[in-house]
Coordinates of C-alpha atoms and ligand atoms in Angstrom, one line a residue:
X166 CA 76.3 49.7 53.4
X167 CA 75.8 52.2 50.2
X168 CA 75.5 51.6 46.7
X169 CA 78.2 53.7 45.9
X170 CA 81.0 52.6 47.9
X171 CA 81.3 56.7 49.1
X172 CA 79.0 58.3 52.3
X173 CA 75.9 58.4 50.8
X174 CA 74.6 62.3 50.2
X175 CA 72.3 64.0 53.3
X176 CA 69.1 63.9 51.9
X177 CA 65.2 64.1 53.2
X178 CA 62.8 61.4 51.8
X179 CA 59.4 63.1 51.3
X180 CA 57.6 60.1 49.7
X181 CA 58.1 57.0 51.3
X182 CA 54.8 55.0 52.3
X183 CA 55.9 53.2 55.3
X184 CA 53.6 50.1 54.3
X185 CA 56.0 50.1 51.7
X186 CA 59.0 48.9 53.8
X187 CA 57.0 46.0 54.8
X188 CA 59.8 43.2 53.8
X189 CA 58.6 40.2 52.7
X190 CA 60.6 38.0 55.7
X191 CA 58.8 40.8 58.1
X192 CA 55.0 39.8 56.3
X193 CA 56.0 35.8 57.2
X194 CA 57.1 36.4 60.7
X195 CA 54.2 38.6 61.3
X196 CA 51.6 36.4 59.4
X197 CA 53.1 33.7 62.0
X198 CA 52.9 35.7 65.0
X199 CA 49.3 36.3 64.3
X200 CA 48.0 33.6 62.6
X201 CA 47.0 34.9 59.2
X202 CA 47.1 32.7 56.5
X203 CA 49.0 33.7 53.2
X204 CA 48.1 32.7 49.8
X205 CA 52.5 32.2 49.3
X206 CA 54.3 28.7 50.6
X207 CA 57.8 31.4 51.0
X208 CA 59.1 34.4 51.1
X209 CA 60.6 33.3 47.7
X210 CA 57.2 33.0 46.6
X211 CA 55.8 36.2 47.9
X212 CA 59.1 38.0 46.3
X213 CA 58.4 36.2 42.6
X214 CA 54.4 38.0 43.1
X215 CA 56.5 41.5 42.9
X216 CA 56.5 41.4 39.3
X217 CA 54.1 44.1 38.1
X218 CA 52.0 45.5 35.5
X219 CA 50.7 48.8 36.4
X220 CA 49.7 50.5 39.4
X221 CA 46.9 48.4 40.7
X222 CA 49.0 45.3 40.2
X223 CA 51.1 46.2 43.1
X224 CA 48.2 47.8 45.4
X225 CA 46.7 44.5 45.4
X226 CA 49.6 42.8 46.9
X227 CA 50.5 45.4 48.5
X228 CA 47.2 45.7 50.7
X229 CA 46.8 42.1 50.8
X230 CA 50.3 42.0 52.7
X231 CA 49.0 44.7 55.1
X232 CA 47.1 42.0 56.6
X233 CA 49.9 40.7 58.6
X234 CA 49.7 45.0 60.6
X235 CA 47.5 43.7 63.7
X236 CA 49.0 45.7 66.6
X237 CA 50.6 49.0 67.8
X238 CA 53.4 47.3 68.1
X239 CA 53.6 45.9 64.8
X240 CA 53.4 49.6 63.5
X241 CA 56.3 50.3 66.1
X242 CA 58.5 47.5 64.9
X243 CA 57.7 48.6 61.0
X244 CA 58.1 52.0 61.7
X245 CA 61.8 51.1 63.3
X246 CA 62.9 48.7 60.7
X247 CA 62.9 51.4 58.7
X248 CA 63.9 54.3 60.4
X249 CA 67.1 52.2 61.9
X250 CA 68.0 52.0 57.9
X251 CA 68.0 55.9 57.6
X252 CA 71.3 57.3 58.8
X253 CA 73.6 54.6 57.0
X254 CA 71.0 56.2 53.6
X255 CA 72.1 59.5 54.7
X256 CA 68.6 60.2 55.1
X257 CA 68.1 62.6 57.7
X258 CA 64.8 63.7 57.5
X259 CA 61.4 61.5 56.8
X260 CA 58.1 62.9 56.2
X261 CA 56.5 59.3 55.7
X262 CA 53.0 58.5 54.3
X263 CA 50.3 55.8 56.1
X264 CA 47.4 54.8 54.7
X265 CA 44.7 54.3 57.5
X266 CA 41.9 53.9 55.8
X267 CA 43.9 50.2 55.0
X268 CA 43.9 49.5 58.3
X269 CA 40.9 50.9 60.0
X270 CA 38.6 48.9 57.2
X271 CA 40.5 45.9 59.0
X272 CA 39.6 46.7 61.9
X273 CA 43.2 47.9 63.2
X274 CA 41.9 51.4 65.5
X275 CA 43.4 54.5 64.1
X276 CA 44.9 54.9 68.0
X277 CA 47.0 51.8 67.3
X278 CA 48.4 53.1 64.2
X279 CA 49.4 56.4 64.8
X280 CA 50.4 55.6 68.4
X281 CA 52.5 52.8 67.2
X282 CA 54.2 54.9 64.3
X283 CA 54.8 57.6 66.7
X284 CA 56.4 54.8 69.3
X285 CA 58.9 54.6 66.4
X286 CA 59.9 57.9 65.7
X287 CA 60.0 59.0 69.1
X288 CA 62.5 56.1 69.7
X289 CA 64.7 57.1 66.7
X290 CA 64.3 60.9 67.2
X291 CA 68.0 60.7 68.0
X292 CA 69.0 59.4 64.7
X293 CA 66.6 60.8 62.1
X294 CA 64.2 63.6 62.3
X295 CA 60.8 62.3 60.8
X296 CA 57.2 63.1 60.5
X297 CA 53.8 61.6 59.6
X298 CA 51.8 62.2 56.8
X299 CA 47.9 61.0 56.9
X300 CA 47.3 59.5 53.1
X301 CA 43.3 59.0 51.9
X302 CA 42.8 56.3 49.8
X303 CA 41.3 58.3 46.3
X304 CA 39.8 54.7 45.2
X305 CA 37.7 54.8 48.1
X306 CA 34.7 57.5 49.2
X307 CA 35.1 61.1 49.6
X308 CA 32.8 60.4 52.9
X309 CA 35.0 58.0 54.0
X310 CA 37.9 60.7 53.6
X311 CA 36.1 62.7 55.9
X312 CA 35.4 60.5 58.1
X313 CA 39.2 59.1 58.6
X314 CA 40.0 62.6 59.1
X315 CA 37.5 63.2 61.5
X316 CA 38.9 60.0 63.2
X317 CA 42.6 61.3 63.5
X318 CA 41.4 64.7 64.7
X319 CA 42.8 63.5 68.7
X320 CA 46.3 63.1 66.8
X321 CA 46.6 66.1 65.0
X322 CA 49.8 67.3 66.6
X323 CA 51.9 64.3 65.4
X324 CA 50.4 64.7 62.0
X325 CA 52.4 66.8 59.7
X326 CA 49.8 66.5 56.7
X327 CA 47.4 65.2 54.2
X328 CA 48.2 62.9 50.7
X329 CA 46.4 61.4 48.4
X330 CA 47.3 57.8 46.8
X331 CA 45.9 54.3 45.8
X332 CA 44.7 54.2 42.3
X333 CA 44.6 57.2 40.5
X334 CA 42.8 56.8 37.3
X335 CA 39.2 57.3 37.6
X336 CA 39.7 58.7 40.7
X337 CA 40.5 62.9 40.3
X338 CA 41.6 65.6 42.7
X339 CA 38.2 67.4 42.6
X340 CA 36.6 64.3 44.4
X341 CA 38.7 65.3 47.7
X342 CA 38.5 69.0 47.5
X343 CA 36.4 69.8 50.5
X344 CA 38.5 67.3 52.9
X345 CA 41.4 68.9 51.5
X346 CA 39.9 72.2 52.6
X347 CA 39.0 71.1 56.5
X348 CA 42.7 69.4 56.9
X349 CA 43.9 72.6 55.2
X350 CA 42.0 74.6 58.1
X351 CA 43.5 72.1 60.7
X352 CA 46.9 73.4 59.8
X353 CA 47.8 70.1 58.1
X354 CA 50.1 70.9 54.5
X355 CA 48.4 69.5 52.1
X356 CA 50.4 66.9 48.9
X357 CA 48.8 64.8 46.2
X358 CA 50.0 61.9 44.4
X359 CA 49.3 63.1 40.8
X360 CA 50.6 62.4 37.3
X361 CA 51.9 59.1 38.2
X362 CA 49.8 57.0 35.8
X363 CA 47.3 60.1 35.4
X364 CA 46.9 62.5 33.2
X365 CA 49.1 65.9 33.4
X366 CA 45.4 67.7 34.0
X367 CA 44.9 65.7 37.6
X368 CA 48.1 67.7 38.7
X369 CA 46.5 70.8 37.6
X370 CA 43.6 69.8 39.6
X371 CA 45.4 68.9 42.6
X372 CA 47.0 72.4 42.9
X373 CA 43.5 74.2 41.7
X374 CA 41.3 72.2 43.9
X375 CA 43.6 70.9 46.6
X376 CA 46.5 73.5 47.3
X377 CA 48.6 71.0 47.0
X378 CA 52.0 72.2 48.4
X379 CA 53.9 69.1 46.5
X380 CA 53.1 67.1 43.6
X381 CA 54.1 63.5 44.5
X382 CA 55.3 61.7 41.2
X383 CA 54.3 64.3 38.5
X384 CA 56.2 62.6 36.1
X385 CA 53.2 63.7 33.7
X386 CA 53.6 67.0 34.4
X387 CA 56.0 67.4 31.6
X388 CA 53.3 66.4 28.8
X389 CA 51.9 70.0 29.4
X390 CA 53.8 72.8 28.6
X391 CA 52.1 75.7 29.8
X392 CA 51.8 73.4 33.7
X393 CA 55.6 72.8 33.3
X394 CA 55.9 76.8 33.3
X395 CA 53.5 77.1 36.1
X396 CA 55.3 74.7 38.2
X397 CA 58.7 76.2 37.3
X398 CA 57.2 79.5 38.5
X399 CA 56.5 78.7 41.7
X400 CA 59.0 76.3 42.4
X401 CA 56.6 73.4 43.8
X402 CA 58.4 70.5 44.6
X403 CA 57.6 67.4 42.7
X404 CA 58.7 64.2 44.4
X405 CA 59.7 61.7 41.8
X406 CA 60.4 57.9 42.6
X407 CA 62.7 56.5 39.6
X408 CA 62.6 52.7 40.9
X409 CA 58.7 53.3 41.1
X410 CA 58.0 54.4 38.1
X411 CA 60.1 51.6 36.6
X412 CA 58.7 49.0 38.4
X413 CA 55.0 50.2 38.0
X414 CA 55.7 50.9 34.0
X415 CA 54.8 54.3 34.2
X416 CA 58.0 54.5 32.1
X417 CA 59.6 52.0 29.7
X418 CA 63.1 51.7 31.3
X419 CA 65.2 53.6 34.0
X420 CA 66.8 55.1 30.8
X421 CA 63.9 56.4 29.4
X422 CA 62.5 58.4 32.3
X423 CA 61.8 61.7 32.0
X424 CA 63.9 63.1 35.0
X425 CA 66.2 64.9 33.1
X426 CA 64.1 66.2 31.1
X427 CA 61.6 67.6 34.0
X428 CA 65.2 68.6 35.9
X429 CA 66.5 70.8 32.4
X430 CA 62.8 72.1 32.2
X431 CA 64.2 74.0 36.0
X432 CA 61.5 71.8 37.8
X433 CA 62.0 71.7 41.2
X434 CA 62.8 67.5 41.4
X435 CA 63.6 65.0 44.4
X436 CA 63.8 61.7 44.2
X437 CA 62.2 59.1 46.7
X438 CA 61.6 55.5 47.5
X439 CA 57.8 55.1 47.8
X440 CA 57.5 51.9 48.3
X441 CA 61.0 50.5 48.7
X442 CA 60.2 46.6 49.9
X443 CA 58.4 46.3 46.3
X444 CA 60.2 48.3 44.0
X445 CA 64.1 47.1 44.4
X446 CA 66.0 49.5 46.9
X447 CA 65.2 52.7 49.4
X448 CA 67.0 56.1 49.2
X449 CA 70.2 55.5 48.0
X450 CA 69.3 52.7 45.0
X451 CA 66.9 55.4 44.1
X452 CA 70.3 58.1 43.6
X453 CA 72.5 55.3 42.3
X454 CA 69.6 54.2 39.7
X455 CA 69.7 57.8 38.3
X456 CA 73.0 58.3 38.0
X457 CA 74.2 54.4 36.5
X458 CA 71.1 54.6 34.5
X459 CA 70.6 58.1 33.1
X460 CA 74.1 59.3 33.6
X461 CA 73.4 62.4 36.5
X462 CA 76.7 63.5 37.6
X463 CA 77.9 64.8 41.0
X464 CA 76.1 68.4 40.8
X465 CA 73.3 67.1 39.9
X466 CA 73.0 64.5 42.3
X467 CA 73.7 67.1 44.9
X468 CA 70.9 69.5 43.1
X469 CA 68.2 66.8 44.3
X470 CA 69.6 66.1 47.7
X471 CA 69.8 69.8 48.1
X472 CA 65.8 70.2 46.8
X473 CA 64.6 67.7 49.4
X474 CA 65.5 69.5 52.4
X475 CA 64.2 72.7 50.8
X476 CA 61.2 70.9 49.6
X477 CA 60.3 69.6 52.9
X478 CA 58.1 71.0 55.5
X479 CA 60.9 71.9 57.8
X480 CA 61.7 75.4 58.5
X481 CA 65.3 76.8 57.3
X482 CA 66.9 76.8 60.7
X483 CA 65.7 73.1 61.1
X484 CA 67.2 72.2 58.0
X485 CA 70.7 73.7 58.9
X486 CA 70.5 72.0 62.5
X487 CA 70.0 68.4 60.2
X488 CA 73.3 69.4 57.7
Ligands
ADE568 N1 50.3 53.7 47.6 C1 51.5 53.2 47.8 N2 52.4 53.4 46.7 C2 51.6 54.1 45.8 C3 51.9 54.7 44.6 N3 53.1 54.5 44.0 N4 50.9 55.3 43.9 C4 49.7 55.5 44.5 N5 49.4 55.0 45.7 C5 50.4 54.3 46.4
ZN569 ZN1 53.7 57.0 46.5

């Protein structure tokens, strides 16, 4: 099923954490499997908790939840769920975050998540073409960075890159900059969350002191003129999450977002999911939201589509095998 009643338009998601698709009925059946207690009676309980603030209000529940991840095979069965969703999305191309700091602190081993996730996209590799990307939390140590890195070093070839999420106030570019550098020297592309709830200046930062190769979110961005013309110049792609932002308020309304505005500016703009189980709809809620709520026609929804295949890290002729 689509949102828009026509095929939905072939499209890559570049930011989608795949914690994120953790459904609430999968977090209850899990949580029985295993035997972890949850602080919710229901699933109708757990959904009422989804109603958010800011940015750490979500990454509270949405760690807590990750409590119910025990297994390689719950990654595998995650990791699925999702990518069964894609083709009828018209995604065809997934280059999906994980966060393993939030599991290794659990005592989940790194193997288990990265074997599992890879279970999954082996299995699917008919249907959708997909990739991982190794996030570090920014709210936790610059050591500890290092160290997860280190950890993942045995999996580097089913690693596409490096992000940086969690809570990004406080916590700046600069403080990763020489982890970015080693995974850059590991061959891994390096991306950023940045100007999501943070000032314009951290996505400066991120492309100064990280090399960042995509902004994920940016919305900020467009508070700084002389960044915007930066950005335009070199056509980095910024990966924009309308649902998110919504959701999070970073923006006051869906009609108030500045999407248009970064997409007149001759930005280089996708939009994504991130976190699609929390925020109200994956890929194709994310298209319809922008054009029922700010009005994008046609061309321009096929502008975007056509920037996240060009945005990803696939090579040309890959992309034109995937259209
Ligand atoms: N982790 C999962 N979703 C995130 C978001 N929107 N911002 C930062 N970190 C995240
Ligand atoms: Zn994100």
């Amino acid at each position: 099923m689509t949102t828009t009643g026509t095929p939905p338009l072939p499209k890559a998601e570049l930011h989608l954490h795949i914690e994120g698709t953790l459904e609430p009925e999968t977090v209850f059946e899990l949580a029985r499997r295993h035997d972890v207690a949850l602080p919710y009676a229901s699933v109708e309980e757990l959904r009422a908790a989804y109603d958010f603030t800011d940015l750490q209000s979500f990454l509270d529940v949405y760690y807590a939840n990750m409590a119910v991840l025990r297994t390689r095979d719950d990654f595998a069965a995650l990791a699925s769920a999702y990518l069964r969703t894609c083709p009828e999305q018209g995604v065809r191309h997934v280059e999906m975050f994980f966060d393993p700091q939030a599991h290794t602190a659990r005592g989940v081993a790194i193997a288990d998540v990265i074997g599992g996730l890879t279970d999954a996209i082996e299995h699917h590799a008919d249907d959708v073409s997909a990739g991982l990307i190794l996030c570090f939390l920014r709210d936790r140590s610059a050591a500890e960075a290092e160290e997860t890195l280190r950890a993942a070093e045995p999996y580097l070839d089913r690693i596409v890159g490096v992000g940086l999420d969690s809570a990004e106030v406080g916590h700046p570019p600069s403080k990763f900059t020489s982890v970015f550098e080693r995974a850059r020297g590991l061959g891994l592309k390096p991306v950023a969350h940045a100007g999501e709830e943070g000032p314009a200046g951290y996505v400066t930062e991120a492309l100064d002191e990280l090399g960042v190769l995509r902004v994920d979110h940016g919305i900020r961005a467009i508070e700084d003129d002389a960044l915007v013309a930066r950005l335009v110049r070199d056509r980095t792609p910024l990966t924009v999450c309308p649902l998110s932002n919504v959701r999070l308020a970073c923006v006051p309304g869906i009609g108030l977002h500045p999407l248009p505005e970064m997409l007149a500016a001759g930005l280089n703009v996708s939009v994504h999911s991130d976190d699609p189980a929390y925020f109200g709809g994956y890929a194709d809620a994310n298209y319809a939201a922008v054009r029922e709520g700010l009005g994008f026609t046609d061309d321009q929804l096929r502008t975007l589509a056509a920037n996240s295949f060009t945005s990803s890290f696939l090579d040309d002729e890959a992309v034109q095998r995937l259209l």
